[in-house]
Coordinates of C-alpha atoms and ligand atoms in Angstrom, one line a residue:
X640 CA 35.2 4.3 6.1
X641 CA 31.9 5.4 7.9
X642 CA 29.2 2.9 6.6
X643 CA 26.0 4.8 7.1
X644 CA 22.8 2.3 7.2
X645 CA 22.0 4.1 3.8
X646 CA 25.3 3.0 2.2
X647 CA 25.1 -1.0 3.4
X648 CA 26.2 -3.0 0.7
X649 CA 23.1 -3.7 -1.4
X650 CA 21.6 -7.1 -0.6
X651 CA 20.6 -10.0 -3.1
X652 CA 17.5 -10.9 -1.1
X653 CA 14.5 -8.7 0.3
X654 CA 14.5 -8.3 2.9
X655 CA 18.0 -8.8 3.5
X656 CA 19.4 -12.4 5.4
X657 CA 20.2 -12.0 8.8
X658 CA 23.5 -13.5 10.7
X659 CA 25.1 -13.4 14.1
X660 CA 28.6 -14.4 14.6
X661 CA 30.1 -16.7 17.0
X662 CA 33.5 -16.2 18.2
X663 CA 35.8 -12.6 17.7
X664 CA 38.5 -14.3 16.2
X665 CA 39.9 -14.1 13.0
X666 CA 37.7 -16.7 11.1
X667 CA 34.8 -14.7 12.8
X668 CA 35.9 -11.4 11.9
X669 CA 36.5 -12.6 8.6
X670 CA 33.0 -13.8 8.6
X671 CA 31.5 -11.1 9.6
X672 CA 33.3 -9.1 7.1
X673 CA 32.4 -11.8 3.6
X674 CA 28.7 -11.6 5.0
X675 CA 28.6 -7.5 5.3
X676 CA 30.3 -7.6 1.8
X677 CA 28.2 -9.6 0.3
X678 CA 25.2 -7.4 1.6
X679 CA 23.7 -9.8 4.2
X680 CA 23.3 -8.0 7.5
X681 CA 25.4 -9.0 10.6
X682 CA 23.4 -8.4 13.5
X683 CA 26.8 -8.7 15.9
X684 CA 29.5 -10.5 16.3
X685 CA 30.2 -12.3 20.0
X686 CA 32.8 -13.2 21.7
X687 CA 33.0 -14.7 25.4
X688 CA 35.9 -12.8 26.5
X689 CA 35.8 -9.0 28.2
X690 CA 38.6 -8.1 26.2
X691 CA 41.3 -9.0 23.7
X692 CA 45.1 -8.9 24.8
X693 CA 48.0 -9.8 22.6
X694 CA 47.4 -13.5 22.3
X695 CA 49.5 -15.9 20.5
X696 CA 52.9 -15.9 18.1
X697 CA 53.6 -15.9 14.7
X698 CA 50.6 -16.1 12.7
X699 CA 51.0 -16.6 8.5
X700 CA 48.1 -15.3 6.0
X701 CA 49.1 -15.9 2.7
X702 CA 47.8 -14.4 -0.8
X703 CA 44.6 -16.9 -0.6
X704 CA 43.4 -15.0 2.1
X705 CA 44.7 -11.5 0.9
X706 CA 43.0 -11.6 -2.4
X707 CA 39.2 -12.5 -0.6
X708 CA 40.3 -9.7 2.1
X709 CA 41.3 -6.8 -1.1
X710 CA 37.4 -7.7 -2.7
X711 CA 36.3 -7.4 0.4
X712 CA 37.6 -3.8 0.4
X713 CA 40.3 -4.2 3.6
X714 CA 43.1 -2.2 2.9
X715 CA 45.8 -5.3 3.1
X716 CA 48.8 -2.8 3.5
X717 CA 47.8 -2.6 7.3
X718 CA 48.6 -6.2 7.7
X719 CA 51.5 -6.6 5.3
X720 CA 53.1 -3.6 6.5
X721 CA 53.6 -5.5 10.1
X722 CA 54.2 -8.7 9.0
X723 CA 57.7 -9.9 8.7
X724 CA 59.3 -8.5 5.4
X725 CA 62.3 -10.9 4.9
X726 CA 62.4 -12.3 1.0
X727 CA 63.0 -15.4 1.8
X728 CA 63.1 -18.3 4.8
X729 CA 66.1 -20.8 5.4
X730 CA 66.0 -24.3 6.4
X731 CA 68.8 -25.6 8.1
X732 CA 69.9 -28.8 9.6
X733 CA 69.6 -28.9 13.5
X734 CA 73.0 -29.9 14.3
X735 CA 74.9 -27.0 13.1
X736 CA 72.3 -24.8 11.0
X737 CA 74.5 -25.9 7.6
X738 CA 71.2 -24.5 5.1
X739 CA 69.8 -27.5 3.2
X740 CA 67.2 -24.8 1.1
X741 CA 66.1 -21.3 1.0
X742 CA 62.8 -20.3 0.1
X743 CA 60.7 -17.5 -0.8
X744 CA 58.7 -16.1 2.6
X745 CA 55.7 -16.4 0.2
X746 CA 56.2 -19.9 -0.2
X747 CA 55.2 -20.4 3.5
X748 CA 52.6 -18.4 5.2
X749 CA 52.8 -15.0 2.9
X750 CA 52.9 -12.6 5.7
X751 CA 53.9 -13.8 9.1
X752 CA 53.0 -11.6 11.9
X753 CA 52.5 -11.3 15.5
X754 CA 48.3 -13.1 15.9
X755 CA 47.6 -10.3 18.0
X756 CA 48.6 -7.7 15.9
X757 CA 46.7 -8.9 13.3
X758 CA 43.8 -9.8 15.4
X759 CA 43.6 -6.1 15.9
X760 CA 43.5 -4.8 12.3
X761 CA 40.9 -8.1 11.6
X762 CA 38.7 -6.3 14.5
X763 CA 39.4 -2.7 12.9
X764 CA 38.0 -3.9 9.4
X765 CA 34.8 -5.2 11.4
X766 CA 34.3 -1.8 13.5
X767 CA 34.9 0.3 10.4
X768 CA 31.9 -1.4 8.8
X769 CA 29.8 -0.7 11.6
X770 CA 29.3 -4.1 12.9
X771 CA 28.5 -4.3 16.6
X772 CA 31.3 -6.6 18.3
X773 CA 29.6 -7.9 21.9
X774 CA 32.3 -8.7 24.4
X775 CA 31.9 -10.5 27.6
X776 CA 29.0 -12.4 25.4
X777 CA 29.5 -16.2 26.2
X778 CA 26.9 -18.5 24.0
X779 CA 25.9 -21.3 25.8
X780 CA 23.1 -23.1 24.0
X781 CA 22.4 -23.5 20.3
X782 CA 19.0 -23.8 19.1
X783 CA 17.9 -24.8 15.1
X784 CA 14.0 -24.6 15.7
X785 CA 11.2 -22.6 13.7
X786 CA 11.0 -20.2 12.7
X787 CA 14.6 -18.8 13.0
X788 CA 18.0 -20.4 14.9
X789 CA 18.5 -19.5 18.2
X790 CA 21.8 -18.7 20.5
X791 CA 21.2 -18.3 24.3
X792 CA 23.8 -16.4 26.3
X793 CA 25.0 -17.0 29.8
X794 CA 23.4 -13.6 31.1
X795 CA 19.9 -16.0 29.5
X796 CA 19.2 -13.4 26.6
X797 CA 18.1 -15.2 24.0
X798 CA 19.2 -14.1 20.4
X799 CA 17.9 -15.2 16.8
X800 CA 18.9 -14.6 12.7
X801 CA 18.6 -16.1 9.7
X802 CA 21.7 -17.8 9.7
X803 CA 24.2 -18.5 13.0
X804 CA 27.9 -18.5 12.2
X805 CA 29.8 -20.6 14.9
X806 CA 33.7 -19.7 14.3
X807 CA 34.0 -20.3 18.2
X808 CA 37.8 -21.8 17.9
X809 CA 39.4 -25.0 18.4
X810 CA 37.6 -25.8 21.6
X811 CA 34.3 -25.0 20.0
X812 CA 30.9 -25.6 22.2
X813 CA 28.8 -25.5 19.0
X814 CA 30.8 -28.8 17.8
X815 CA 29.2 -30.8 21.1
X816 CA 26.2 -28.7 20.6
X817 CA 25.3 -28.1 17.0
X818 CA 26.4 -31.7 15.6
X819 CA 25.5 -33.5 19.2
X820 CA 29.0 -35.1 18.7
X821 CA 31.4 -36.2 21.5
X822 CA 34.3 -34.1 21.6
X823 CA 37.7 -35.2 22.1
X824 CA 40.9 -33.6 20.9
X825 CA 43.2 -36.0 19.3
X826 CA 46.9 -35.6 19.8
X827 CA 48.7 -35.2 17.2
X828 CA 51.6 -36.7 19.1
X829 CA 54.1 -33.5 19.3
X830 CA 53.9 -30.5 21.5
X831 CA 55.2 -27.3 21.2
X832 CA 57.3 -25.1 23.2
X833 CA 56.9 -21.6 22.3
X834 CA 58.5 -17.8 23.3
X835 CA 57.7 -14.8 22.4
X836 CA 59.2 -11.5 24.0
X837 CA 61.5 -8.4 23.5
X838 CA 65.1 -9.0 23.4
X839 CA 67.0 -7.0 25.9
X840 CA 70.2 -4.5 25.1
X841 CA 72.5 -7.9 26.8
X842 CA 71.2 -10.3 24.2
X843 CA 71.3 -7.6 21.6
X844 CA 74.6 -7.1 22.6
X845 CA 76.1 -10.8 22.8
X846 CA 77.6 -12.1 19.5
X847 CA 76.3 -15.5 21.0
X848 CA 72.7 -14.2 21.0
X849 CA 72.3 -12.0 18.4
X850 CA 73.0 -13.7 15.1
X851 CA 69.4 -13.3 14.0
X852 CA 68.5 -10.2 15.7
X853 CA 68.7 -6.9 14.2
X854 CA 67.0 -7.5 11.0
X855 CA 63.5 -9.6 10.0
X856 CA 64.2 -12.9 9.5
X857 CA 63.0 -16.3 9.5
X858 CA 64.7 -19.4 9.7
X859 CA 64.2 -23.3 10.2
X860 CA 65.9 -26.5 12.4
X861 CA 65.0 -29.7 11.3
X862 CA 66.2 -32.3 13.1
X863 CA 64.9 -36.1 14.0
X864 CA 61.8 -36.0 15.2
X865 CA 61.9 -32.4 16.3
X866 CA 62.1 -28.5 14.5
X867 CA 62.5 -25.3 15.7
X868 CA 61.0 -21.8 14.3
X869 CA 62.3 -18.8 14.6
X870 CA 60.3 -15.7 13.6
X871 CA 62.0 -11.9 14.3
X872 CA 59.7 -9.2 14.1
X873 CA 59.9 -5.1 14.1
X874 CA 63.4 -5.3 12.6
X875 CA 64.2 -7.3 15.3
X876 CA 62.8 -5.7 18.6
X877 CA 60.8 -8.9 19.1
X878 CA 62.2 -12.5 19.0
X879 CA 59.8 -15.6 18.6
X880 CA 60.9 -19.0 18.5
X881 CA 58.6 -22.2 18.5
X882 CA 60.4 -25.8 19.0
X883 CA 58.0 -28.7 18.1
X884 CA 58.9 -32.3 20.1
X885 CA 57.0 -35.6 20.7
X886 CA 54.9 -35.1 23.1
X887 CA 55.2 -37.6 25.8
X888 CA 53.9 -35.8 29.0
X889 CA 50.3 -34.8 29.2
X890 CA 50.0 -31.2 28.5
X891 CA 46.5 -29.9 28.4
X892 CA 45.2 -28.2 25.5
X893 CA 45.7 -25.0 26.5
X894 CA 47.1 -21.9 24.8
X895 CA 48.6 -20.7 28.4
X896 CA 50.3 -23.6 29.6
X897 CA 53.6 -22.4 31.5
X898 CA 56.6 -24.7 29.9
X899 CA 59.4 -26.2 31.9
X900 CA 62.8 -23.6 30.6
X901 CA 64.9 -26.6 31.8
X902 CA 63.0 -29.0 29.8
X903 CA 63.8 -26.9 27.0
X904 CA 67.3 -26.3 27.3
X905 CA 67.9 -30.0 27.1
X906 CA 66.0 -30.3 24.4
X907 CA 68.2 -27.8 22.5
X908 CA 71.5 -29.1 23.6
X909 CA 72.8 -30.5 20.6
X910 CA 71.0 -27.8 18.4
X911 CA 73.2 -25.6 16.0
X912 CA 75.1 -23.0 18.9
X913 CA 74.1 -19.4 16.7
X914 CA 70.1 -20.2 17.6
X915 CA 71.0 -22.4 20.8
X916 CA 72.4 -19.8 23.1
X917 CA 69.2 -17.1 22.7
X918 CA 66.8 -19.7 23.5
X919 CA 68.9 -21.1 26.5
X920 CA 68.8 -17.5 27.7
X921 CA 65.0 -17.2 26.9
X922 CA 63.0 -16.6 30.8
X923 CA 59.7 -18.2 30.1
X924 CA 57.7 -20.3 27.3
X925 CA 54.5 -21.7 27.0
X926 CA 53.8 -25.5 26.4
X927 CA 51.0 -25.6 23.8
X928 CA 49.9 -29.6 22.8
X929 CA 49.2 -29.5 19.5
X930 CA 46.1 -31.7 19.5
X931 CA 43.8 -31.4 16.6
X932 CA 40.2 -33.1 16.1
X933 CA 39.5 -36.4 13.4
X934 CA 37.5 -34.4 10.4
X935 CA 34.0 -34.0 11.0
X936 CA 30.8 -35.5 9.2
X937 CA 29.2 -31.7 9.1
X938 CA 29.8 -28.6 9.9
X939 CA 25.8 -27.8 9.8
X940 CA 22.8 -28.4 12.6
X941 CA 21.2 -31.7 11.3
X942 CA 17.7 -30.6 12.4
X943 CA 17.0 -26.9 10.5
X944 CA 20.6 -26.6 8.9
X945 CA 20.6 -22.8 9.9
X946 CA 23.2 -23.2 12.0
X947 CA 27.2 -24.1 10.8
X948 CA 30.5 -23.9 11.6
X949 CA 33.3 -22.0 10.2
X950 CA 37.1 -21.7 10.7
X951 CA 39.0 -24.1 13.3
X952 CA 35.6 -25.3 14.8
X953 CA 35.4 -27.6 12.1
X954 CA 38.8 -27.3 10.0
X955 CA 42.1 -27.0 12.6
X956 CA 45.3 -27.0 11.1
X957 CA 48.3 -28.1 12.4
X958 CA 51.4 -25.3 12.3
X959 CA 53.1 -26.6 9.7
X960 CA 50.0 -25.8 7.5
X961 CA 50.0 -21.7 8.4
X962 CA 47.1 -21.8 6.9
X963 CA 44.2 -21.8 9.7
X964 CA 43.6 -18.3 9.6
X965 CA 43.8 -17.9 5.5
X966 CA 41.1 -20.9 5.4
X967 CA 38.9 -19.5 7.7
X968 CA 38.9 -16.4 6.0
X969 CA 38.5 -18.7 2.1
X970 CA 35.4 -20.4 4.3
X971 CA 33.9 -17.0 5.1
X972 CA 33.9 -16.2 1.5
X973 CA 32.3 -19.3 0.5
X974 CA 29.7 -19.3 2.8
X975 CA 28.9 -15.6 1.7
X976 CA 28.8 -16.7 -1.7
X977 CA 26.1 -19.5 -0.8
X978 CA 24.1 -17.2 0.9
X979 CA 24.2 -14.8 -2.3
X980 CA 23.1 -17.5 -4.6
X981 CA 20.0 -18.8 -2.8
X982 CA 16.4 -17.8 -3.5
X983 CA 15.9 -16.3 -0.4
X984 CA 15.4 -17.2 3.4
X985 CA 13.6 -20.6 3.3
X986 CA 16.7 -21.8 1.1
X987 CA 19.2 -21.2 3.8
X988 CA 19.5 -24.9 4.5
X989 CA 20.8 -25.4 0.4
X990 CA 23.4 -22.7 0.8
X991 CA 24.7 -23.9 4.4
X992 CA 24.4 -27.7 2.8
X993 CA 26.3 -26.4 -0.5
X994 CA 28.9 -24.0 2.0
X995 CA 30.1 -27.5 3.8
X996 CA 30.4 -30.0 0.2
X997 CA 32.4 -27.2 -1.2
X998 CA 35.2 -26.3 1.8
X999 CA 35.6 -29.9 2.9
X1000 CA 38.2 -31.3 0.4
X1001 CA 40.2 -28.4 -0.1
X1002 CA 40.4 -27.9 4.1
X1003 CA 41.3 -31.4 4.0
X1004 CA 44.2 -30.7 1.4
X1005 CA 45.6 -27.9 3.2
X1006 CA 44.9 -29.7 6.5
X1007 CA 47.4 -32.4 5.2
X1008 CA 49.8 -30.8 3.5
X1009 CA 51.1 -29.4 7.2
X1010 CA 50.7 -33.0 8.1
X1011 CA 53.5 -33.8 5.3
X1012 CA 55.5 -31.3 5.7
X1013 CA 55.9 -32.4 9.4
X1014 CA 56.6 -35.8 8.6
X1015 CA 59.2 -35.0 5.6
X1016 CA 60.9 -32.3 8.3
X1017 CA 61.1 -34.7 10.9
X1018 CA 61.9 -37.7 8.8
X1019 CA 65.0 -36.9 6.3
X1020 CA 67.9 -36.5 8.9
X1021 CA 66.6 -39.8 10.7
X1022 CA 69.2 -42.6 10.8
X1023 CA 70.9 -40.3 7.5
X1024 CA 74.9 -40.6 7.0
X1025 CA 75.0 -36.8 8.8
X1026 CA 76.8 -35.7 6.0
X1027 CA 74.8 -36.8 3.3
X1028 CA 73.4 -33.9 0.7
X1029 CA 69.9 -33.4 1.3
X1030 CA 68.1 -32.6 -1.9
X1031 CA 66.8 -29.2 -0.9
X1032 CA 62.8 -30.2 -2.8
X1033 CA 62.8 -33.4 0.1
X1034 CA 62.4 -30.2 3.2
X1035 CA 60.6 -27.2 0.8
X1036 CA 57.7 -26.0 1.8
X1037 CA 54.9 -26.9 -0.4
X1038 CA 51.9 -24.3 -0.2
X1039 CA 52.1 -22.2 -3.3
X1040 CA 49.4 -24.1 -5.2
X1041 CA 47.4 -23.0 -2.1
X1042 CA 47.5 -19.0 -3.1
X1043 CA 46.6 -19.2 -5.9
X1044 CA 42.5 -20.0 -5.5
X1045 CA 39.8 -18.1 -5.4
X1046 CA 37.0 -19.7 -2.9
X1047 CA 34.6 -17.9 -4.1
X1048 CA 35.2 -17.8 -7.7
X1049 CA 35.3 -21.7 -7.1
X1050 CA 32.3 -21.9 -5.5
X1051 CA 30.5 -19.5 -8.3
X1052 CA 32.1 -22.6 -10.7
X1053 CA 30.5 -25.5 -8.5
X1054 CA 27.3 -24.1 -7.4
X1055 CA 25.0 -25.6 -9.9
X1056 CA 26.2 -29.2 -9.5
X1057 CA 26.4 -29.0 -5.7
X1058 CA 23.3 -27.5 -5.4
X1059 CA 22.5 -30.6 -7.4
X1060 CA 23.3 -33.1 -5.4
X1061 CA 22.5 -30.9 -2.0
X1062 CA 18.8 -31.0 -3.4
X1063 CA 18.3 -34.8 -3.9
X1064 CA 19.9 -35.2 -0.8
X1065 CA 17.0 -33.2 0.9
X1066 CA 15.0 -35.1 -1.4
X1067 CA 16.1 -38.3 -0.4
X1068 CA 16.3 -37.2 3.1
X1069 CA 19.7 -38.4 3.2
X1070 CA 22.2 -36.2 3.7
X1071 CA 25.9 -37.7 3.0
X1072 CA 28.5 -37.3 5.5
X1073 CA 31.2 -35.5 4.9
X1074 CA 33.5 -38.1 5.3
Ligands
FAD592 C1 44.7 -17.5 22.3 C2 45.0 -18.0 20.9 C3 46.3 -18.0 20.4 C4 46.6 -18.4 19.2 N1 47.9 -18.4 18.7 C5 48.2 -18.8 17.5 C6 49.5 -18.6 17.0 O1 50.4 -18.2 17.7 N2 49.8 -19.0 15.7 C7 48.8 -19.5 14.9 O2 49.0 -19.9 13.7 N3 47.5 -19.7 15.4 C8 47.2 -19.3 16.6 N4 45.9 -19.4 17.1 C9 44.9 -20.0 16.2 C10 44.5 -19.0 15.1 O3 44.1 -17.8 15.7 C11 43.4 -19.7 14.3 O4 43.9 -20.8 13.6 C12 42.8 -18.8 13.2 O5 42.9 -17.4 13.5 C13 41.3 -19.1 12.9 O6 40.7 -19.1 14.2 P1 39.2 -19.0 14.5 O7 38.7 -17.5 14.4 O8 38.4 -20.0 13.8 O9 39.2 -19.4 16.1 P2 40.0 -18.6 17.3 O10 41.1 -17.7 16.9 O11 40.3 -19.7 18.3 O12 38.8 -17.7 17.9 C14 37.7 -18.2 18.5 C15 37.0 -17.1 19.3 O13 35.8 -17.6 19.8 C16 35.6 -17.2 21.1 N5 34.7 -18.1 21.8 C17 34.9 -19.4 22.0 N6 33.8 -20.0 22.6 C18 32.9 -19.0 22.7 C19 31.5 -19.0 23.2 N7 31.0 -20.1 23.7 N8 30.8 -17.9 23.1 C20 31.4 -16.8 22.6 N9 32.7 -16.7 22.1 C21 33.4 -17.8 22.1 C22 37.0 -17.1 21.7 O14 37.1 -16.3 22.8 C23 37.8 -16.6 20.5 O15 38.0 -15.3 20.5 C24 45.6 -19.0 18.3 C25 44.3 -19.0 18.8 C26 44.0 -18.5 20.1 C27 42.5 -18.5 20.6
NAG593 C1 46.1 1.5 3.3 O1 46.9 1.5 4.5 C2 48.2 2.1 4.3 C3 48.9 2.0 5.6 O2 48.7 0.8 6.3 C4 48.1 3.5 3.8 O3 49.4 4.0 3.6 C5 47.3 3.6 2.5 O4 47.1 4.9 2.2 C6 45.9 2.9 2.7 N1 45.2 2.9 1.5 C7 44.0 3.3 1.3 C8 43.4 3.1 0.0 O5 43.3 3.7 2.3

């Protein structure tokens, strides 16, 4: 699909609205990808790092995000087709991996692939549209003054649109900047240890090792306090396994973090012996602290409202959730929606205004429905009789009333009475935090 300039999606406004996108990832790819298919024109897309490698584990996207991505006109097959293809998902009890319920993949995170893999097809769908992608293009100031938003980079060029999309991650510099708010992550009070790598012919070999090799598969632990993931990929060539602990030490919040393997292989000592073995035998892990930040009052610049936030700048998720990505990419639909529905430029501020109302609740929702699923995974073999039937609904996943929403179709629905209250807030000159 070569978009010439002649064949951009037609716009709503003349002349069209302008954006620039903050951050490469997927929440900024999927940005840049609602905003182009909506017909607004994305002057590029930025991202602070020279290059992309294969960053990450098992990342979910579930039908929520699939059915925004298929409007969009992204050929979906290139991410389903590499993301695991199991039916279903097991959860089992730590001890001795006896299955307390078996669930539908779809019930979890749809499609669960390797982050970098789908990064890759994410950064296809924005090259295929003809969207420059700037590497090596750290933003280091933020500016909402007239007549247009502003983004400085380090190299000092200066860069302006109509509207400025910050989907500039977890760590975000446009959360300090943009909302002139302290930043501190929270700690969510459990770490994670994870691995990622390609099982060699020995493991493949040992009937110690290999009772979840060979095939896609994805199975739970849940234990006091603790659980383990464990993801198989490419029919099996590739073995990921993620075990979540209270976090006692002081990990930074890093995603490369070497982890302690002896640490680890306490950790697992009493764990079910089919799953124990392969990670005692794994080399090297990374300890990841799974901090998250308290939810914030806006995701928009209080001074011209031009400039706003978008996937885990302003909504993190926990892993339990797997649904970071798929909101970020619901977000970017909403916020190209806004955009559509505006009378033109000087209205930017209503859409942006409207963009944040609309996503906050349901981010929330999804933001604590990892939080209970956690907590019920961590909680029902505490202090239990250990042979006591768990009812299999007490450790289920819960996210299938996630898939089935349309963000922008909801946002369509809202828009009159948010823009509503969004106008008599400008009115008022009081505009309600978000919580
Ligand atoms: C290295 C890494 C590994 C991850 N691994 C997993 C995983 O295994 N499983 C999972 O579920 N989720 C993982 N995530 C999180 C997941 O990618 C996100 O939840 C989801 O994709 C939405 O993210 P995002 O695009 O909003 O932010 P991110 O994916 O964090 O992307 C933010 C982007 O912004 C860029 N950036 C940051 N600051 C600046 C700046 N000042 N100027 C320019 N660019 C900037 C970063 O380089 C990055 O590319 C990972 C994220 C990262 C960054
Ligand atoms: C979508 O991609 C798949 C492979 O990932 C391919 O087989 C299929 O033909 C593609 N569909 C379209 C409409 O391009």
């Amino acid at each position: 699909m070569d978009l010439q300039p002649s064949k951009l999606p037609s716009s709503p406004h003349d002349p069209p609205l302008t954006a620039i996108v903050i951050g490469a990832g997927l929440g900024g790819c999927a940005a840049a990808i609602a905003l182009h298919h909506h017909g607004h024109r994305v002057l590029c897309v930025l991202d602070k790092v020279r290059q992309f490698g294969r960053l990450g584990d098992s990342l979910g996207l579930g039908d929520n995000a699939f059915s925004l991505l298929e409007k969009w006109d992204c050929n979906v097959s290139d991410i389903k087709n590499i993301g695991n293809q199991a039916p279903d998902m097991s959860i089992r009890r730590w001890k001795d991996g006896k299955v307390l319920a078996v669930q539908p993949l779809m019930d979890m995170a749809g499609y669960i692939g390797h982050r970098g893999d789908y990064h890759d097809v994410f950064l296809k769908w924005v090259d295929q549209r003809g969207i420059p992608v700037r590497m090596d293009s750290e933003v280091v100031a933020y500016e909402d003054t007239e007549p247009q938003p502003s983004i400085t980079l380090k190299s000092g060029e200066k860069l302006s649109a109509d509207v400025i999309v910050a989907a500039d991650g977890i760590k975000s510099l446009a959360r300090p900047l943009v909302l002139n708010m302290q930043d501190d992550p929270v700690s969510s009070g459990y770490a994670c240890f994870r691995a990622f790598f390609k099982p060699d012919q020995s493991m493949k070999e040992d009937p110690a090792c290999n009772k979840y090799l060979g095939r896609d598969c994805v199975n739970f632990w849940i234990g006091p306090d603790m659980h383990l993931v464990q993801n198989t990929l490419r029919g099996g060539e590739e073995f990921n396994w993620i075990i979540t602990h209270k976090d006692d030490g002081d990990v930074p919040e890093s995603w490369f973090q070497p982890g302690d393997m002896e640490e680890v292989r306490r950790l697992v000592g009493d764990l079910d012996p089919d799953i124990r073995e392969i990670v005692k035998k794994t080399e090297k892990c990374l300890d990841w602290k799974i901090c998250y930040r308290e939810p914030l009052p806006t995701w928009v610049s209080p001074g011209g409202h031009r400039i706003v936030l978008l996937g885990d700048s302003c909504h993190a998720h926990l892993p339990t959730s797997a649904q970071g990505a798929s909101q970020a990419v619901e977000s970017a639909g909403v916020l190209a929606t806004c955009l559509d529905l505006i009378k033109g430029k000087e209205e930017v501020k209503i859409a942006t205004r409207c963009y944040e109302k609309l996503r906050f609740g349901r981010t929330r929702q999804s933001q604590t429905n990892g939080e209970d699923l956690r907590d019920r995974w961590h909680g029902v073999l505490k202090g239990a009789d250990e042979e006591r039937e768990i009812d299999p609904e007490d450790v289920k996943i819960k996210n299938r009333w996630l898939y089935s929403f349309d963000a922008e179709e909801d946002a369509r629905t809202r828009w009159k009475s948010i823009r509503g209250v969004v106008e008599h807030e400008f009115l008022t000159g009081k505009i309600n935090p978000l919580c």
